[in-house]
Structure formats: C-alpha cells, structure tokens
mmCIF file of C-alpha atoms in Angstrom:
data_model
loop_
_atom_site.group_PDB
_atom_site.id
_atom_site.type_symbol
_atom_site.label_atom_id
_atom_site.label_comp_id
_atom_site.label_asym_id
_atom_site.label_seq_id
_atom_site.Cartn_x
_atom_site.Cartn_y
_atom_site.Cartn_z
ATOM 1 C CA MET A 82 169.758 143.893 54.857
ATOM 2 C CA ALA A 83 171.352 145.489 57.947
ATOM 3 C CA VAL A 84 169.260 148.625 57.440
ATOM 4 C CA SER A 85 166.040 146.609 57.495
ATOM 5 C CA PHE A 86 166.994 144.915 60.777
ATOM 6 C CA PHE A 87 167.747 148.240 62.437
ATOM 7 C CA ALA A 88 164.472 149.677 61.122
ATOM 8 C CA LEU A 89 162.616 146.761 62.719
ATOM 9 C CA ALA A 90 164.473 147.280 65.981
ATOM 10 C CA ILE A 91 163.583 150.981 66.059
ATOM 11 C CA TYR A 92 159.940 150.154 65.325
ATOM 12 C CA LEU A 93 159.849 147.613 68.157
ATOM 13 C CA LEU A 94 161.448 149.936 70.699
ATOM 14 C CA LEU A 95 159.096 152.773 69.814
ATOM 15 C CA THR A 96 156.131 150.445 70.127
ATOM 16 C CA LEU A 97 157.265 149.141 73.505
ATOM 17 C CA ASN A 98 157.480 152.694 74.810
ATOM 18 C CA SER A 99 153.934 153.470 73.715
ATOM 19 C CA ASP A 100 150.652 152.680 75.465
ATOM 20 C CA TYR A 101 149.508 150.425 72.637
ATOM 21 C CA THR A 102 149.809 146.687 72.164
ATOM 22 C CA SER A 103 152.405 145.874 69.536
ATOM 23 C CA THR A 104 152.080 143.650 66.533
ATOM 24 C CA PRO A 105 154.860 141.050 66.790
ATOM 25 C CA VAL A 106 157.759 141.373 64.393
ATOM 26 C CA SER A 107 158.711 137.993 62.973
ATOM 27 C CA ALA A 108 162.102 136.798 61.808
ATOM 28 C CA ALA A 109 162.627 136.823 58.079
ATOM 29 C CA SER A 110 162.685 133.032 57.883
ATOM 30 C CA GLU A 111 162.701 129.938 60.042
ATOM 31 C CA GLY A 112 166.089 128.682 61.142
ATOM 32 C CA VAL A 113 167.619 132.153 61.411
ATOM 33 C CA GLN A 114 170.550 132.413 63.819
ATOM 34 C CA ILE A 115 169.793 133.918 67.210
ATOM 35 C CA THR A 116 172.454 136.386 68.317
ATOM 36 C CA TYR A 117 173.331 138.591 71.267
ATOM 37 C CA GLY A 118 171.248 141.757 71.102
ATOM 38 C CA SER A 119 168.258 140.042 69.476
ATOM 39 C CA THR A 120 164.859 140.723 71.064
ATOM 40 C CA VAL A 121 162.567 137.708 71.017
ATOM 41 C CA LYS A 122 159.483 136.061 72.430
ATOM 42 C CA LEU A 123 160.046 132.601 73.895
ATOM 43 C CA MET A 124 157.196 130.185 73.290
ATOM 44 C CA HIS A 125 156.533 127.268 75.638
ATOM 45 C CA GLU A 126 156.473 124.299 73.271
ATOM 46 C CA ARG A 127 153.611 122.319 74.776
ATOM 47 C CA THR A 128 151.130 125.075 75.695
ATOM 48 C CA LYS A 129 152.206 127.722 73.099
ATOM 49 C CA PHE A 130 152.105 130.431 75.796
ATOM 50 C CA ARG A 131 154.788 133.147 75.616
ATOM 51 C CA LEU A 132 157.209 133.912 78.458
ATOM 52 C CA HIS A 133 155.796 137.129 79.915
ATOM 53 C CA SER A 134 156.284 139.683 82.652
ATOM 54 C CA HIS A 135 154.706 142.941 83.805
ATOM 55 C CA ASP A 136 155.161 145.386 86.678
ATOM 56 C CA VAL A 137 153.076 143.314 89.111
ATOM 57 C CA PRO A 138 154.831 141.773 92.141
ATOM 58 C CA TYR A 139 154.243 138.324 93.529
ATOM 59 C CA GLY A 140 151.987 138.363 96.592
ATOM 60 C CA SER A 141 154.162 135.707 98.236
ATOM 61 C CA GLY A 142 157.739 134.440 98.111
ATOM 62 C CA SER A 143 160.244 137.117 97.117
ATOM 63 C CA GLY A 144 157.680 139.796 96.278
ATOM 64 C CA GLN A 145 159.674 140.527 93.125
ATOM 65 C CA GLN A 146 158.155 141.223 89.696
ATOM 66 C CA SER A 147 156.114 138.243 88.539
ATOM 67 C CA VAL A 148 156.840 136.115 85.467
ATOM 68 C CA THR A 149 154.040 134.158 83.773
ATOM 69 C CA GLY A 150 153.039 132.450 80.551
ATOM 70 C CA PHE A 151 150.654 134.477 78.387
ATOM 71 C CA SER A 152 148.452 133.171 75.583
ATOM 72 C CA SER A 153 148.336 136.289 73.391
ATOM 73 C CA VAL A 154 150.847 136.511 70.554
ATOM 74 C CA ASP A 155 150.446 140.292 70.322
ATOM 75 C CA ASP A 156 151.398 141.465 73.813
ATOM 76 C CA SER A 157 154.540 143.614 74.006
ATOM 77 C CA ASN A 158 155.232 142.499 77.602
ATOM 78 C CA SER A 159 156.535 139.209 76.213
ATOM 79 C CA TYR A 160 159.667 140.637 74.543
ATOM 80 C CA TRP A 161 163.068 139.725 75.999
ATOM 81 C CA GLN A 162 166.518 140.845 74.868
ATOM 82 C CA ILE A 163 169.315 138.276 74.851
ATOM 83 C CA VAL A 164 172.338 139.689 76.670
ATOM 84 C CA ARG A 165 175.768 138.292 77.428
ATOM 85 C CA PRO A 166 176.645 137.582 81.062
ATOM 86 C CA THR A 167 179.122 139.949 82.637
ATOM 87 C CA LEU A 168 181.549 137.051 83.135
ATOM 88 C CA ASP A 169 181.892 136.632 79.345
ATOM 89 C CA SER A 170 183.408 139.919 78.217
ATOM 90 C CA SER A 171 184.514 138.456 74.878
ATOM 91 C CA ALA A 172 180.963 138.084 73.503
ATOM 92 C CA LYS A 173 179.540 141.006 71.540
ATOM 93 C CA GLN A 174 176.310 142.027 69.857
ATOM 94 C CA GLY A 175 175.678 139.953 66.740
ATOM 95 C CA ASP A 176 177.657 136.916 67.944
ATOM 96 C CA THR A 177 175.929 133.560 67.635
ATOM 97 C CA ILE A 178 175.156 131.624 70.827
ATOM 98 C CA LYS A 179 176.433 128.077 71.307
ATOM 99 C CA SER A 180 174.800 125.329 73.332
ATOM 100 C CA GLY A 181 176.198 125.442 76.862
ATOM 101 C CA THR A 182 176.626 129.225 76.847
ATOM 102 C CA ILE A 183 175.460 131.272 79.839
ATOM 103 C CA ILE A 184 173.107 134.093 78.851
ATOM 104 C CA ARG A 185 170.844 136.662 80.479
ATOM 105 C CA LEU A 186 167.349 137.685 79.367
ATOM 106 C CA GLN A 187 166.278 141.284 79.964
ATOM 107 C CA HIS A 188 162.586 142.150 79.932
ATOM 108 C CA MET A 189 162.253 144.937 77.396
ATOM 109 C CA ARG A 190 159.457 146.969 78.969
ATOM 110 C CA THR A 191 160.586 146.958 82.628
ATOM 111 C CA ARG A 192 164.364 146.439 82.023
ATOM 112 C CA ARG A 193 164.516 143.773 84.733
ATOM 113 C CA TRP A 194 166.312 140.450 84.371
ATOM 114 C CA LEU A 195 164.819 136.956 84.223
ATOM 115 C CA HIS A 196 165.826 135.646 87.641
ATOM 116 C CA SER A 197 165.394 132.645 89.917
ATOM 117 C CA HIS A 198 166.205 131.658 93.500
ATOM 118 C CA LEU A 199 165.067 129.271 96.242
ATOM 119 C CA HIS A 200 161.736 130.936 97.064
ATOM 120 C CA ALA A 201 158.743 128.698 96.324
ATOM 121 C CA SER A 202 156.624 129.434 93.260
ATOM 122 C CA PRO A 203 153.043 130.523 94.113
ATOM 123 C CA ILE A 204 151.001 127.658 92.627
ATOM 124 C CA SER A 205 153.119 124.519 92.425
ATOM 125 C CA GLY A 206 155.722 125.216 95.120
ATOM 126 C CA ASN A 207 158.605 124.720 92.687
ATOM 127 C CA LEU A 208 161.421 127.283 92.326
ATOM 128 C CA GLU A 209 160.123 130.817 91.867
ATOM 129 C CA VAL A 210 161.049 132.625 88.628
ATOM 130 C CA SER A 211 160.875 136.413 88.822
ATOM 131 C CA CYS A 212 162.219 139.588 87.253
ATOM 132 C CA PHE A 213 164.802 141.484 89.257
ATOM 133 C CA GLY A 214 167.357 144.295 89.024
ATOM 134 C CA ASP A 215 167.775 146.846 86.237
ATOM 135 C CA ASP A 216 170.302 147.983 83.622
ATOM 136 C CA GLY A 217 172.976 148.547 86.260
ATOM 137 C CA ASN A 218 172.012 145.837 88.744
ATOM 138 C CA SER A 219 172.425 142.172 87.848
ATOM 139 C CA ASP A 220 173.813 139.132 89.660
ATOM 140 C CA THR A 221 174.347 135.413 89.117
ATOM 141 C CA GLY A 222 170.666 134.778 89.847
ATOM 142 C CA ASP A 223 170.131 136.125 86.307
ATOM 143 C CA TYR A 224 172.385 133.503 84.655
ATOM 144 C CA TRP A 225 170.809 130.801 82.482
ATOM 145 C CA ARG A 226 172.702 128.116 80.569
ATOM 146 C CA LEU A 227 171.372 127.442 77.074
ATOM 147 C CA GLU A 228 170.866 123.755 76.269
ATOM 148 C CA ILE A 229 169.962 122.974 72.667
ATOM 149 C CA GLU A 230 168.009 119.776 72.098
ATOM 150 C CA GLY A 231 169.294 117.537 69.307
ATOM 151 C CA ASN A 232 172.430 118.037 67.235
ATOM 152 C CA GLY A 233 172.457 121.807 66.809
ATOM 153 C CA LYS A 234 175.562 123.636 68.018
ATOM 154 C CA THR A 235 174.336 127.237 67.789
ATOM 155 C CA TRP A 236 170.885 128.605 68.645
ATOM 156 C CA ARG A 237 168.475 128.972 65.729
ATOM 157 C CA GLN A 238 164.850 129.992 65.667
ATOM 158 C CA ASP A 239 163.452 126.538 64.899
ATOM 159 C CA GLN A 240 165.421 124.694 67.614
ATOM 160 C CA ARG A 241 163.997 123.297 70.831
ATOM 161 C CA VAL A 242 165.935 124.616 73.815
ATOM 162 C CA ARG A 243 166.039 124.472 77.578
ATOM 163 C CA LEU A 244 167.264 127.224 79.907
ATOM 164 C CA HIS A 245 169.065 125.827 82.960
ATOM 165 C CA HIS A 246 169.426 128.218 85.889
ATOM 166 C CA VAL A 247 173.033 128.340 87.071
ATOM 167 C CA ASP A 248 172.497 129.083 90.772
ATOM 168 C CA THR A 249 169.573 126.753 91.559
ATOM 169 C CA GLY A 250 169.893 124.037 88.923
ATOM 170 C CA GLY A 251 166.265 124.567 87.900
ATOM 171 C CA TYR A 252 165.045 124.425 84.313
ATOM 172 C CA LEU A 253 162.753 127.205 83.101
ATOM 173 C CA HIS A 254 159.397 125.483 83.194
ATOM 174 C CA SER A 255 155.712 126.133 82.625
ATOM 175 C CA HIS A 256 152.523 124.066 82.682
ATOM 176 C CA ASP A 257 148.765 124.522 82.436
ATOM 177 C CA LYS A 258 148.353 125.583 86.086
ATOM 178 C CA LYS A 259 146.824 129.069 85.828
ATOM 179 C CA TYR A 260 146.448 132.082 88.089
ATOM 180 C CA THR A 261 142.930 133.197 88.948
ATOM 181 C CA ARG A 262 143.560 136.614 90.502
ATOM 182 C CA ILE A 263 146.425 139.036 89.822
ATOM 183 C CA ALA A 264 147.299 137.478 86.459
ATOM 184 C CA GLY A 265 144.012 135.751 85.767
ATOM 185 C CA GLY A 266 144.226 133.218 82.946
ATOM 186 C CA GLN A 267 148.019 133.399 82.741
ATOM 187 C CA GLN A 268 149.944 130.258 83.596
ATOM 188 C CA GLU A 269 152.657 129.704 86.139
ATOM 189 C CA VAL A 270 156.308 129.865 85.113
ATOM 190 C CA CYS A 271 158.708 128.289 87.604
ATOM 191 C CA GLY A 272 161.919 126.290 87.852
ATOM 192 C CA VAL A 273 162.174 122.513 88.249
ATOM 193 C CA ARG A 274 165.392 120.560 88.666
ATOM 194 C CA GLU A 275 164.446 117.651 86.394
ATOM 195 C CA LYS A 276 164.361 117.600 82.601
ATOM 196 C CA ARG A 277 160.736 117.322 81.549
ATOM 197 C CA ALA A 278 158.699 117.888 78.416
ATOM 198 C CA ASP A 279 157.417 121.120 79.985
ATOM 199 C CA ASN A 280 160.975 122.571 80.110
ATOM 200 C CA VAL A 281 161.175 123.085 76.334
ATOM 201 C CA TRP A 282 160.958 126.504 74.648
ATOM 202 C CA LEU A 283 161.313 127.886 71.128
ATOM 203 C CA ALA A 284 162.182 131.372 69.913
ATOM 204 C CA ALA A 285 159.117 132.816 68.163
ATOM 205 C CA GLU A 286 158.396 136.434 67.174
ATOM 206 C CA GLY A 287 161.143 139.017 67.501
ATOM 207 C CA VAL A 288 163.836 141.222 66.015
ATOM 208 C CA TYR A 289 166.742 138.958 65.119
ATOM 209 C CA LEU A 290 169.979 140.908 64.678
ATOM 210 C CA PRO A 291 172.245 139.718 61.865
ATOM 211 C CA THR A 292 175.342 137.767 62.774
ATOM 212 C CA SER A 293 178.589 139.702 63.220
ATOM 213 C CA GLY A 294 180.071 140.541 59.848
ATOM 214 C CA SER A 295 176.780 140.214 57.920
ATOM 215 C CA LYS A 296 176.219 142.781 55.196
#
C-alpha cells in the first residue's frame, strides 16, 4: 500500500512540473485520514470551486500572489500540501491532524504559503487572502487553525471544515463574486471574521499519505 501512495505522489509532482494540466488523483476511498505531507485540493462546499492560486499578483492591496476559487477539477494550480507550523516541532509527516491544530498550506506549483493580513480583498473589501513567502520564508500570517464541523476529532476527507486565520481572526471564505479581468470567471477568496455557510470547505482530489505506522 505504501508503495502505491509514493507512486501517486511521484506522478503528481512530475505532472505539476510539466506544462500540461494534470488529471486529479483521488483518494482511495471517502473518509480517509488526512495527514501532514498530503497534497490535496480544497473544495468550497457551496459553490464547488477549488482553492486556487497562480503566479499573478493582485493589482491592489498587498500586491502579493493572488488566491481565487476555480471551477475546473483538473487544474494543477489547485494543489496544496498540508505542512506543520514551525511552532509544532513534534508533528511529523504521516501524523493525523486534530481539530484545533494550527497548520500551513503550501501551494505546490509556486511553493508559496496560503497567507492573510489586514489588506482589503479586491471585490468585497473583506480580508485579503494571498500567497506569500517560499520554502525558507514563512511567518505567522501563514498559520490557519483547523476547525472540524460536527463530532469528528481528526481530519478526514468527507468532513466539513473551516480554516481560521490565527493573526486576523478571519475564516477562509469564498462566494459567487467573480473577477472579470486578471482571473476572469474565477471567484474571490477572502477572509471574514464571522462563521458563515460560505466558510466551509472539504478535501477533494489529492495524494493522501498513509498515517504514521501504516504498512
């Protein structure tokens, strides 16, 4: 089983480094545990758009790399790796992730971190969500607290979750407000400080690493 997971991971990484659009790699079954090191697409529950980024800066606010919601299931710019925060040195690849844990999400193609701050988002004027930094450059603006809806204690593929930004208190949010220019047809992703139906995400396609100790 471990060999098959690593084969999928190698396939995904090779595809991301190519000029072609990848075919998403799905988890073996619903309800699979999500672990550190897994590479996933996060789907906005209400609109079904995937959390997405690309090497295009915002034309306002911070000017950092933009983050949007994208309708296509097949786009490789929607893959994010789940990484431990530097403040939690005890977590390791393959560990399960409990509700309340602080995580980071690294955009696979550009290697920048999902980030937020007090700049206004371009369309709605909420908190801007961007991509920032690189493999060796990350700060607390990249920290998101996982909140699992319902009774689940550890993150699984079929669970509804919210991501609560540590520095600003904003929830990762999207809605059907769409860009018309730079990212035409893609929808705004931002942060809002209230819990709303549009704060909810689910893990969709991806390479889900086995839990620590799995054979």
